[in-house]
Coordinates of C-alpha atoms in Angstrom, one line a residue:
M440 CA -159.4 -3.8 13.5
P441 CA -158.4 -3.5 9.8
T442 CA -160.6 -5.2 7.2
D443 CA -159.3 -8.1 5.2
S444 CA -160.8 -9.1 1.8
S445 CA -163.6 -11.5 1.9
Y446 CA -162.2 -13.2 -1.3
A447 CA -160.0 -16.2 -0.9
P448 CA -156.3 -15.2 -1.3
V449 CA -154.8 -15.6 -4.7
D450 CA -151.4 -17.1 -5.3
I451 CA -149.1 -14.5 -6.8
P452 CA -146.2 -16.2 -8.6
D453 CA -142.7 -14.8 -8.2
V454 CA -142.3 -14.0 -11.9
G455 CA -141.9 -10.9 -14.1
I456 CA -144.7 -9.6 -16.3
W457 CA -143.3 -11.3 -19.5
D458 CA -143.4 -14.8 -17.8
F459 CA -146.8 -14.0 -16.3
L460 CA -148.3 -13.2 -19.7
F461 CA -146.3 -15.2 -22.2
E462 CA -144.7 -18.2 -20.5
R463 CA -147.6 -19.4 -18.4
N464 CA -148.9 -23.0 -18.3
D465 CA -152.5 -22.2 -17.4
R466 CA -153.5 -20.3 -20.6
D467 CA -156.8 -21.7 -21.9
F468 CA -157.1 -19.9 -25.2
P469 CA -155.3 -20.6 -28.5
D470 CA -152.3 -18.8 -30.0
D471 CA -154.3 -17.5 -32.9
K472 CA -156.9 -15.8 -30.7
V473 CA -157.3 -12.3 -31.9
I474 CA -156.7 -9.9 -28.9
Y475 CA -156.3 -6.3 -30.2
V476 CA -158.4 -4.8 -33.0
D477 CA -158.4 -1.3 -34.5
P478 CA -162.1 -0.9 -35.4
Y479 CA -161.3 2.0 -37.7
T480 CA -158.8 0.1 -39.9
E481 CA -159.5 -3.6 -39.0
R482 CA -155.8 -4.1 -38.3
S483 CA -155.4 -6.6 -35.5
Y484 CA -152.9 -8.8 -33.5
T485 CA -153.4 -12.3 -32.3
Y486 CA -151.8 -13.5 -29.0
A487 CA -149.0 -15.2 -30.8
Q488 CA -148.3 -12.1 -33.0
V489 CA -148.1 -9.9 -29.9
K490 CA -145.7 -12.2 -28.2
Q491 CA -143.4 -12.6 -31.3
S492 CA -143.5 -8.9 -32.2
A493 CA -142.7 -7.8 -28.7
A494 CA -139.8 -10.2 -28.4
D495 CA -138.4 -9.0 -31.7
L496 CA -138.7 -5.4 -30.6
G497 CA -136.9 -6.2 -27.4
K498 CA -134.1 -7.8 -29.3
G499 CA -134.0 -4.8 -31.7
L500 CA -133.7 -2.4 -28.7
K501 CA -130.7 -4.4 -27.3
S502 CA -129.1 -4.5 -30.7
S503 CA -129.5 -1.0 -32.0
W504 CA -129.9 1.1 -28.8
E505 CA -127.5 -1.0 -26.6
W506 CA -130.5 -1.3 -24.2
K507 CA -129.6 -2.0 -20.5
K508 CA -131.7 -3.3 -17.7
G509 CA -133.6 -0.4 -16.0
D510 CA -133.5 1.9 -19.0
V511 CA -136.7 3.9 -19.5
L512 CA -138.7 4.1 -22.7
A513 CA -141.3 6.9 -22.7
L514 CA -144.6 6.6 -24.6
Y515 CA -146.3 9.8 -25.9
T516 CA -149.2 8.5 -27.9
P517 CA -152.9 8.1 -28.0
N518 CA -154.2 4.5 -27.7
C519 CA -152.9 2.3 -30.5
I520 CA -152.9 -1.4 -31.1
D521 CA -149.1 -1.1 -31.5
T522 CA -148.8 0.0 -27.9
P523 CA -148.8 -3.5 -26.5
I524 CA -145.8 -4.4 -28.7
V525 CA -143.6 -1.5 -27.5
T526 CA -144.8 -2.0 -23.9
W527 CA -143.9 -5.6 -23.7
G528 CA -140.9 -5.4 -26.0
T529 CA -139.4 -3.0 -23.4
I530 CA -140.4 -5.4 -20.6
W531 CA -138.7 -8.2 -22.5
A532 CA -135.5 -6.2 -22.6
G533 CA -135.6 -5.5 -18.9
G534 CA -136.7 -1.9 -19.4
I535 CA -139.2 0.4 -17.7
V536 CA -142.1 1.9 -19.6
S537 CA -143.1 5.5 -18.7
P538 CA -146.4 6.4 -20.6
A539 CA -147.2 10.2 -20.9
N540 CA -150.4 12.0 -21.6
P541 CA -150.6 12.7 -25.4
G542 CA -152.2 16.0 -24.5
Y543 CA -149.1 17.3 -22.7
S544 CA -147.5 20.5 -23.8
V545 CA -143.8 20.6 -24.6
E546 CA -142.9 21.7 -21.1
E547 CA -145.1 19.0 -19.5
L548 CA -143.7 16.2 -21.6
A549 CA -140.1 17.5 -21.2
F550 CA -140.5 17.4 -17.4
Q551 CA -141.6 13.7 -17.5
L552 CA -138.8 12.8 -19.9
K553 CA -136.2 14.5 -17.7
D554 CA -137.6 13.3 -14.4
S555 CA -137.9 9.7 -15.6
G556 CA -134.5 9.7 -17.3
A557 CA -136.1 8.4 -20.5
K558 CA -133.6 6.9 -23.0
G559 CA -136.0 7.0 -25.9
L560 CA -139.5 8.2 -26.9
V561 CA -142.3 6.4 -28.7
T562 CA -144.9 8.6 -30.4
Q563 CA -147.2 8.9 -33.5
W564 CA -146.9 11.1 -36.5
D565 CA -149.5 13.6 -35.3
Q566 CA -147.7 14.1 -32.0
L567 CA -144.2 14.6 -33.5
E568 CA -144.0 18.4 -33.2
V569 CA -144.4 18.4 -29.5
A570 CA -142.5 15.1 -29.1
T571 CA -139.4 16.3 -30.9
K572 CA -139.3 19.7 -29.1
A573 CA -139.7 18.0 -25.7
A574 CA -137.1 15.3 -26.6
Q575 CA -134.6 18.0 -27.6
E576 CA -135.1 19.8 -24.3
A577 CA -134.6 16.5 -22.4
G578 CA -131.5 15.6 -24.4
I579 CA -133.0 12.7 -26.4
P580 CA -131.7 12.5 -30.0
D581 CA -133.9 12.1 -33.0
E582 CA -132.6 8.6 -33.6
R583 CA -134.1 7.6 -30.2
I584 CA -137.6 8.8 -31.3
I585 CA -139.7 6.1 -33.0
L586 CA -143.2 6.0 -34.4
I587 CA -146.1 3.6 -34.0
G588 CA -149.4 3.6 -35.8
D589 CA -150.3 3.6 -39.4
K590 CA -148.5 6.8 -40.5
R591 CA -144.8 6.8 -41.4
D592 CA -142.4 9.7 -41.8
P593 CA -142.0 10.2 -45.5
S594 CA -138.6 11.8 -45.0
A595 CA -137.4 8.7 -43.1
R596 CA -135.9 11.0 -40.4
F597 CA -137.9 9.2 -37.7
K598 CA -138.0 5.4 -37.8
H599 CA -141.1 3.3 -37.4
F600 CA -141.0 0.8 -34.6
T601 CA -141.1 -2.0 -37.2
S602 CA -137.6 -1.1 -38.4
I603 CA -136.3 -1.9 -34.9
R604 CA -138.5 -5.0 -34.6
N605 CA -137.2 -6.4 -37.9
I606 CA -133.5 -5.9 -37.4
A607 CA -131.6 -8.9 -38.7
G608 CA -129.1 -10.9 -36.7
T609 CA -130.6 -10.4 -33.3
S610 CA -131.2 -14.1 -32.4
R611 CA -128.2 -14.0 -30.0
Y612 CA -129.9 -11.7 -27.6
R613 CA -131.7 -13.2 -24.6
R614 CA -134.5 -11.9 -22.5
T615 CA -133.4 -10.0 -19.4
K616 CA -134.1 -11.6 -16.1
V617 CA -135.9 -9.4 -13.5
D618 CA -136.5 -9.5 -9.8
S619 CA -140.3 -9.2 -9.8
D620 CA -140.5 -7.4 -6.5
K621 CA -137.6 -5.0 -6.8
D622 CA -137.4 -4.2 -10.5
L623 CA -139.7 -1.6 -11.9
A624 CA -141.9 -2.3 -14.9
F625 CA -143.8 1.1 -15.1
L626 CA -143.2 4.6 -14.1
V627 CA -146.6 6.3 -14.4
Y628 CA -147.2 9.9 -13.6
S629 CA -150.0 11.2 -11.5
S630 CA -152.5 13.7 -13.0
G631 CA -150.8 16.6 -11.3
T632 CA -153.9 18.4 -10.1
T633 CA -151.7 20.0 -7.5
G634 CA -148.0 20.9 -8.2
L635 CA -145.8 18.8 -10.6
P636 CA -146.8 15.3 -11.5
K637 CA -145.3 12.5 -9.4
G638 CA -143.7 9.5 -10.9
V639 CA -145.3 6.4 -9.4
M640 CA -143.0 3.4 -9.3
L641 CA -144.7 0.1 -10.1
S642 CA -142.8 -3.2 -9.9
H643 CA -143.5 -6.3 -12.0
R644 CA -145.0 -7.9 -8.9
N645 CA -147.4 -4.9 -8.4
I646 CA -148.9 -5.4 -11.9
V647 CA -148.9 -9.2 -11.8
A648 CA -150.7 -9.1 -8.4
N649 CA -153.3 -6.6 -9.6
N650 CA -154.1 -8.6 -12.7
L651 CA -154.8 -11.7 -10.6
Q652 CA -156.8 -9.6 -8.1
L653 CA -158.9 -8.3 -11.0
R654 CA -159.5 -11.7 -12.4
A655 CA -160.7 -12.9 -9.0
G656 CA -163.3 -10.1 -9.0
E657 CA -164.5 -10.7 -12.5
S658 CA -163.6 -14.3 -13.5
T659 CA -167.0 -15.9 -13.0
N660 CA -168.6 -13.3 -15.3
L661 CA -166.1 -12.6 -18.0
S662 CA -164.7 -15.2 -20.4
W663 CA -163.3 -15.4 -23.9
K664 CA -165.4 -18.6 -24.4
P665 CA -168.8 -18.5 -26.1
R666 CA -171.8 -18.3 -23.8
P667 CA -175.5 -18.0 -24.3
D668 CA -175.6 -14.2 -23.8
A669 CA -172.3 -13.7 -25.6
P670 CA -172.0 -16.2 -28.6
N671 CA -168.6 -14.9 -29.5
G672 CA -167.3 -14.7 -26.0
D673 CA -166.8 -11.4 -24.1
S674 CA -165.2 -8.5 -25.7
V675 CA -164.1 -5.1 -24.3
L676 CA -164.2 -1.7 -25.9
A677 CA -161.1 0.3 -24.9
F678 CA -161.1 4.1 -25.0
L679 CA -159.6 4.7 -21.6
P680 CA -156.1 6.0 -22.2
F681 CA -153.3 3.4 -22.0
F682 CA -151.0 6.0 -20.5
H683 CA -153.2 6.0 -17.4
I684 CA -153.0 3.1 -15.0
Y685 CA -156.7 2.4 -15.3
G686 CA -156.4 1.6 -19.0
L687 CA -152.9 0.2 -18.7
T688 CA -153.8 -2.6 -16.3
C689 CA -157.6 -3.1 -16.8
L690 CA -157.5 -3.1 -20.6
L691 CA -154.0 -3.6 -21.9
H692 CA -152.9 -6.3 -19.5
Q693 CA -156.3 -7.9 -18.7
S694 CA -157.2 -8.5 -22.3
I695 CA -154.2 -10.5 -23.2
Y696 CA -154.1 -12.4 -19.9
A697 CA -157.8 -13.3 -20.0
G698 CA -158.0 -13.7 -23.8
F699 CA -160.7 -11.1 -24.5
K700 CA -161.0 -9.3 -27.8
C701 CA -160.1 -5.7 -27.1
L702 CA -161.2 -3.0 -29.6
V703 CA -158.9 -0.1 -29.3
M704 CA -160.2 3.5 -29.7
P705 CA -157.6 6.3 -29.8
K706 CA -160.0 8.5 -27.8
F707 CA -163.6 8.6 -26.7
D708 CA -166.3 9.6 -29.1
I709 CA -169.9 8.9 -28.1
E710 CA -171.2 8.1 -31.6
A711 CA -168.2 5.9 -32.5
W712 CA -168.5 4.1 -29.1
C713 CA -172.2 3.3 -29.7
K714 CA -171.5 2.2 -33.3
F715 CA -168.8 -0.2 -32.2
V716 CA -170.9 -1.6 -29.4
Q717 CA -173.6 -2.3 -31.9
N718 CA -171.5 -3.6 -34.8
Y719 CA -169.0 -5.7 -32.8
K720 CA -171.5 -6.9 -30.1
I721 CA -169.3 -5.5 -27.3
T722 CA -170.2 -7.0 -23.9
Y723 CA -168.1 -5.0 -21.5
S724 CA -166.6 -1.6 -21.2
Y725 CA -164.6 0.3 -18.6
V726 CA -166.0 3.8 -18.4
V727 CA -165.8 7.0 -16.3
P728 CA -168.7 9.0 -15.0
P729 CA -168.6 11.6 -17.8
V730 CA -169.2 8.8 -20.3
V731 CA -172.1 7.5 -18.2
L732 CA -173.5 11.0 -18.2
L733 CA -173.3 11.1 -22.0
L734 CA -175.0 7.8 -22.3
S735 CA -177.9 9.1 -20.2
K736 CA -178.3 12.3 -22.1
H737 CA -176.8 12.4 -25.6
P738 CA -179.4 12.2 -28.4
C739 CA -177.3 9.9 -30.6
V740 CA -177.5 7.1 -28.1
D741 CA -181.1 6.3 -29.2
K742 CA -180.0 5.4 -32.7
Y743 CA -178.0 2.3 -31.6
D744 CA -178.6 -1.1 -30.3
L745 CA -176.5 -1.4 -27.1
S746 CA -178.2 -4.5 -25.8
S747 CA -175.0 -6.7 -26.1
I748 CA -173.5 -4.8 -23.2
R749 CA -173.7 -7.1 -20.2
M750 CA -172.1 -4.7 -17.7
M751 CA -170.0 -1.5 -17.6
N752 CA -167.5 -0.7 -14.8
S753 CA -167.0 2.9 -13.8
G754 CA -164.0 4.3 -12.0
A755 CA -161.8 7.4 -11.6
A756 CA -164.5 9.5 -9.9
P757 CA -167.6 8.8 -7.7
L758 CA -170.6 7.4 -9.5
T759 CA -174.0 8.5 -8.2
R760 CA -177.4 6.7 -8.0
E761 CA -178.9 9.4 -10.2
L762 CA -176.5 8.5 -13.1
V763 CA -176.9 4.7 -12.6
D764 CA -180.7 5.0 -12.7
A765 CA -180.7 7.4 -15.7
V766 CA -178.6 5.2 -18.0
F767 CA -180.4 2.0 -16.9
K768 CA -183.8 3.6 -17.5
R769 CA -182.8 4.9 -20.9
K770 CA -181.1 1.9 -22.5
G771 CA -181.2 -0.9 -19.9
L772 CA -177.4 -0.5 -19.4
K773 CA -175.9 -1.8 -16.1
V774 CA -173.0 0.1 -14.6
K775 CA -171.1 -0.9 -11.5
Q776 CA -168.3 0.9 -9.8
G777 CA -164.8 0.2 -8.8
Y778 CA -162.0 2.0 -7.1
G779 CA -158.2 2.3 -7.4
L780 CA -155.3 4.7 -7.8
S781 CA -152.1 4.8 -9.7
E782 CA -150.3 3.9 -6.5
T783 CA -152.4 0.7 -6.2
S784 CA -151.8 -0.6 -9.7
P785 CA -154.8 0.4 -9.7
T786 CA -157.8 -1.6 -8.6
T787 CA -158.5 -2.3 -5.0
H788 CA -162.3 -2.5 -4.9
T789 CA -165.1 -3.5 -7.2
Q790 CA -168.8 -4.1 -6.9
P791 CA -169.8 -7.7 -7.4
W792 CA -172.1 -8.2 -10.5
S793 CA -174.7 -9.8 -8.3
S794 CA -175.2 -6.7 -6.2
W795 CA -174.4 -3.9 -8.6
Y796 CA -177.8 -2.2 -8.0
D797 CA -178.3 -3.0 -4.4
T798 CA -175.1 -1.2 -3.4
I799 CA -175.1 1.8 -5.7
G800 CA -172.8 4.5 -4.4
S801 CA -170.4 1.9 -3.0
V802 CA -167.1 1.2 -4.8
G803 CA -167.6 -2.4 -3.8
T804 CA -165.6 -4.8 -1.6
L805 CA -161.9 -5.3 -1.2
L806 CA -160.2 -7.5 -3.8
P807 CA -158.1 -10.5 -2.6
N808 CA -154.8 -10.1 -0.7
L809 CA -155.8 -6.6 0.5
T810 CA -156.3 -5.1 4.0
A811 CA -157.8 -1.7 4.6
K812 CA -158.8 0.7 7.4
Y813 CA -160.2 4.2 7.8
M814 CA -158.2 6.6 9.8
G815 CA -159.1 9.8 11.7
P816 CA -157.2 13.1 11.5
D817 CA -155.0 12.0 14.4
E818 CA -154.2 8.7 12.5
T819 CA -156.2 6.5 14.9
E820 CA -158.3 3.8 13.3
L821 CA -162.1 4.4 13.1
P822 CA -164.8 1.8 13.5
A823 CA -167.1 0.8 10.6
G824 CA -169.5 3.6 9.7
Q825 CA -167.3 6.5 10.7
V826 CA -165.8 8.7 8.0
G827 CA -162.1 8.9 7.7
E828 CA -159.1 8.6 5.3
L829 CA -158.7 5.2 3.6
W830 CA -155.4 3.3 4.1
I831 CA -154.7 0.2 2.0
K832 CA -152.1 -2.5 2.3
G833 CA -151.3 -5.3 -0.2
P834 CA -149.0 -6.7 -2.9
N835 CA -150.2 -4.1 -5.5
I836 CA -149.1 -1.1 -3.5
F837 CA -146.4 0.9 -5.3
K838 CA -142.7 1.1 -4.4
G839 CA -142.7 4.9 -3.9
Y840 CA -142.5 8.1 -5.8
H841 CA -139.6 8.5 -8.2
N842 CA -137.0 11.1 -7.0
N843 CA -139.4 12.1 -4.2
P844 CA -138.4 10.6 -0.9
E845 CA -140.4 13.1 1.1
G846 CA -143.6 12.3 -0.9
T847 CA -142.9 8.6 -0.4
R848 CA -142.5 9.0 3.4
N849 CA -145.7 10.9 3.6
A850 CA -147.6 8.3 1.6
L851 CA -146.3 5.0 2.9
T852 CA -146.3 3.9 6.5
D853 CA -143.5 1.8 8.0
D854 CA -145.9 -1.2 8.2
G855 CA -146.8 -1.0 4.5
Y856 CA -150.0 1.0 4.4
F857 CA -150.6 3.5 1.6
K858 CA -152.5 6.6 2.7
T859 CA -154.8 7.2 -0.2
G860 CA -155.9 10.7 0.6
D861 CA -159.5 9.6 -0.1
V862 CA -162.3 10.1 2.4
G863 CA -165.0 7.5 3.0
Y864 CA -166.4 4.8 5.2
Q865 CA -167.3 1.1 5.3
D866 CA -170.7 -0.3 6.1
A867 CA -171.6 -3.3 8.1
D868 CA -171.7 -5.6 5.0
G869 CA -168.1 -4.8 4.0
N870 CA -169.0 -2.3 1.2
F871 CA -166.7 0.6 0.9
F872 CA -167.8 4.2 0.1
I873 CA -165.6 7.0 -1.1
T874 CA -167.0 10.4 -0.5
D875 CA -164.2 12.7 -1.7
R876 CA -160.6 13.7 -1.6
I877 CA -159.3 15.1 1.7
K878 CA -157.9 18.2 -0.1
E879 CA -161.2 18.8 -2.0
L880 CA -163.5 18.7 1.0
I881 CA -165.3 22.0 1.6
K882 CA -165.3 23.1 5.2
Y883 CA -168.3 25.2 6.1
K884 CA -168.2 26.4 9.7
G885 CA -166.4 23.2 10.7
F886 CA -168.8 21.0 8.7
Q887 CA -167.3 18.9 5.9
V888 CA -169.0 19.1 2.5
P889 CA -168.0 16.6 -0.2
P890 CA -168.2 18.3 -3.6
A891 CA -168.9 14.9 -5.4
E892 CA -172.1 14.4 -3.3
L893 CA -173.5 17.7 -4.4
E894 CA -172.5 17.1 -8.0
G895 CA -174.3 13.8 -8.0
I896 CA -177.5 15.4 -6.9
L897 CA -177.2 18.5 -9.2
I898 CA -176.6 16.4 -12.3
S899 CA -180.1 15.0 -12.0
H900 CA -181.6 18.5 -12.5
P901 CA -183.3 18.6 -15.9
S902 CA -181.6 21.9 -16.9
I903 CA -178.1 20.8 -16.0
S904 CA -175.8 19.1 -18.6
D905 CA -172.7 18.9 -16.4
V906 CA -171.6 20.3 -13.1
A907 CA -168.6 20.8 -10.7
V908 CA -168.6 22.1 -7.2
I909 CA -165.8 23.9 -5.5
G910 CA -165.3 25.7 -2.2
V911 CA -164.9 29.5 -2.2
H912 CA -164.2 31.7 0.8
K913 CA -167.0 34.0 1.7
E914 CA -165.7 37.0 3.6
E915 CA -169.0 38.0 5.2
L916 CA -169.4 34.5 6.6
A917 CA -165.7 34.0 7.4
T918 CA -165.9 30.5 6.0
E919 CA -165.7 28.4 2.9
V920 CA -169.0 27.8 1.0
P921 CA -170.0 25.5 -1.9
L922 CA -170.2 27.1 -5.3
A923 CA -171.4 25.2 -8.5
Y924 CA -170.1 25.6 -12.0
V925 CA -172.9 24.5 -14.2
V926 CA -173.1 23.7 -17.9
P927 CA -176.8 24.5 -18.8
K928 CA -178.6 22.0 -21.0
E929 CA -180.0 24.8 -23.1
G930 CA -179.1 28.4 -23.5
K931 CA -176.5 30.4 -21.5
G932 CA -178.0 30.3 -18.1
S933 CA -179.7 33.1 -16.3
K934 CA -180.3 34.7 -12.9
E935 CA -183.7 32.9 -12.8
L936 CA -182.1 29.5 -13.4
E937 CA -179.4 30.2 -10.8
A938 CA -182.0 30.9 -8.2
E939 CA -184.0 27.9 -9.2
I940 CA -181.0 25.6 -8.9
V941 CA -180.0 27.0 -5.5
E942 CA -183.5 26.6 -4.2
W943 CA -183.9 23.1 -5.7
L944 CA -180.7 21.8 -4.1
G945 CA -181.4 23.5 -0.8
K946 CA -184.5 21.3 -0.4
K947 CA -182.5 18.1 -0.9
V948 CA -179.4 18.6 1.3
A949 CA -178.5 19.5 4.9
N950 CA -178.2 23.2 5.8
H951 CA -174.4 23.2 5.7
K952 CA -174.4 21.8 2.1
K953 CA -176.5 24.5 0.5
L954 CA -175.0 26.5 -2.4
R955 CA -174.2 29.6 -0.5
G956 CA -171.6 30.4 -3.1
G957 CA -174.2 30.4 -5.8
V958 CA -174.0 29.2 -9.4
R959 CA -171.6 30.2 -12.2
F960 CA -172.5 29.1 -15.7
T961 CA -169.8 27.9 -18.1
D962 CA -169.4 26.1 -21.5
E963 CA -167.7 23.0 -20.1
I964 CA -166.3 21.4 -17.0
P965 CA -162.5 20.9 -17.1
K966 CA -161.5 17.3 -16.6
S967 CA -158.5 15.1 -16.9
V968 CA -158.4 12.3 -19.5
S969 CA -159.3 9.8 -16.8
G970 CA -162.6 11.7 -16.1
K971 CA -161.6 13.5 -12.9
I972 CA -162.9 17.0 -12.5
L973 CA -160.0 19.5 -12.4
R974 CA -161.3 21.6 -9.5
R975 CA -158.0 23.4 -9.3
V976 CA -158.6 24.9 -12.8
L977 CA -162.0 26.2 -11.6
K978 CA -160.5 27.6 -8.4
D979 CA -157.9 29.4 -10.4
R980 CA -160.6 30.8 -12.6
M981 CA -162.7 32.0 -9.6
K982 CA -159.6 33.6 -8.1
A983 CA -159.0 35.5 -11.3
E984 CA -162.6 36.6 -11.5
L985 CA -162.5 37.9 -8.0
E986 CA -159.3 39.9 -8.8
N987 CA -160.0 41.0 -12.3
G988 CA -163.7 40.6 -13.0
P989 CA -165.5 37.8 -14.9
V990 CA -163.4 35.7 -17.3
K991 CA -165.0 35.5 -20.6
A992 CA -162.7 33.0 -22.2
K993 CA -164.0 29.4 -22.6
L994 CA -162.4 26.9 -20.2

């Protein structure tokens, strides 16, 4: 039988995101509560300022751009405290927000602009070169490109968003009404580790539901109100990208719904992260495993007082006991794990605070209003304890893939389940475990080898700074075998170190999980901005090496 959440169901109001955030009757924090802060410039927005500025921008869009319901505004920008304004200004006007990775090339951005049908583009001064070229390719005129952030265009060719927000004579415009279940709020694009990125269609109801599900999982532990261990209330340090659903929901939306102070970093920097935690007494941070790894090994961490951190929550990739133990032993930092995907808005599971250490390796339990089951290759349900593909059903499940009916049919069942493509199992206590992606499992003579499991063990080796495991075909064995790409902690690696690592791991794992593909040393492990290892990049590199000899260029 499918598993239902052990949480009491939450009531999901039939309202759009704007009503949910700004027209609610249950808000318990004041209008002048500071929500977003830029710790580099000290620029900030209160709750009331966000609401007013977003509404003004929405009116400006309707006035100057003749904005229509369902129009798409693309965002191509690093994290910025102006992002909430353009996001909810678009929502106010009935539009759809499509955030793009600020690291995209012209071709990658142009694809998203064209695929989403974006009517305009929001960017920052430093991204203008790529943004303008991509916009031109997608048929978006210069007057539909606007800037956010502290830098203006000295030539005034590209307007700052404040010029649209401050247009006079817009009081006649009214907020666009939406159908919370049918109308889209966001069109986010998957990381595209295989093929072209897919546009994930998220409705207003999807986002509203997931915010309430998140609050149910964290509400007894996180509050804007002062508490003995957090005299200024809880505060969150935000470096996860707002263009990714993890940052978009868990940081951008959760902060203003719950009233947390949210310090916005444009990107992750280990020294800056430690400094801001110390100086602002940050109590909570959403992280990814590579950040946990840095906190366990980077020398600068010892210089800072990080004791205000009450908990961290890791997502995007599996978190191992070795990493949890290492960061707790070094600085007393607690880190629990959660799970979700773009298609689930994103969070479906999280570890309870009370059992963060007892259930290390688990992504936690199902959040409210969700049902899940593990399925075998023949799509029959498996009992607890058996490994299969995770299927999930609930109000936060996406509406489908944009312009991709075949992909939608393959991902969503007729009775509403989403096939996650993630492999794992559930234990007798209702804890869920994710072992790997179906497409990334290594098959050695019929045995399945999860790369993430081997990576979790290898990272605890004292000579390894970072690691990724892929499957490579070994002709003489007529099968796929595990191979590790290793970033050595010191030096460039050697045959002796390779032999040591292979032997060391061989003593810790089952026979079919040994590194029969050996070890390759590299300068860095390629990862997406959300922290996922880009194994495709490594597989392409290995293929090139087999065809043309060793590749000397840095990844």
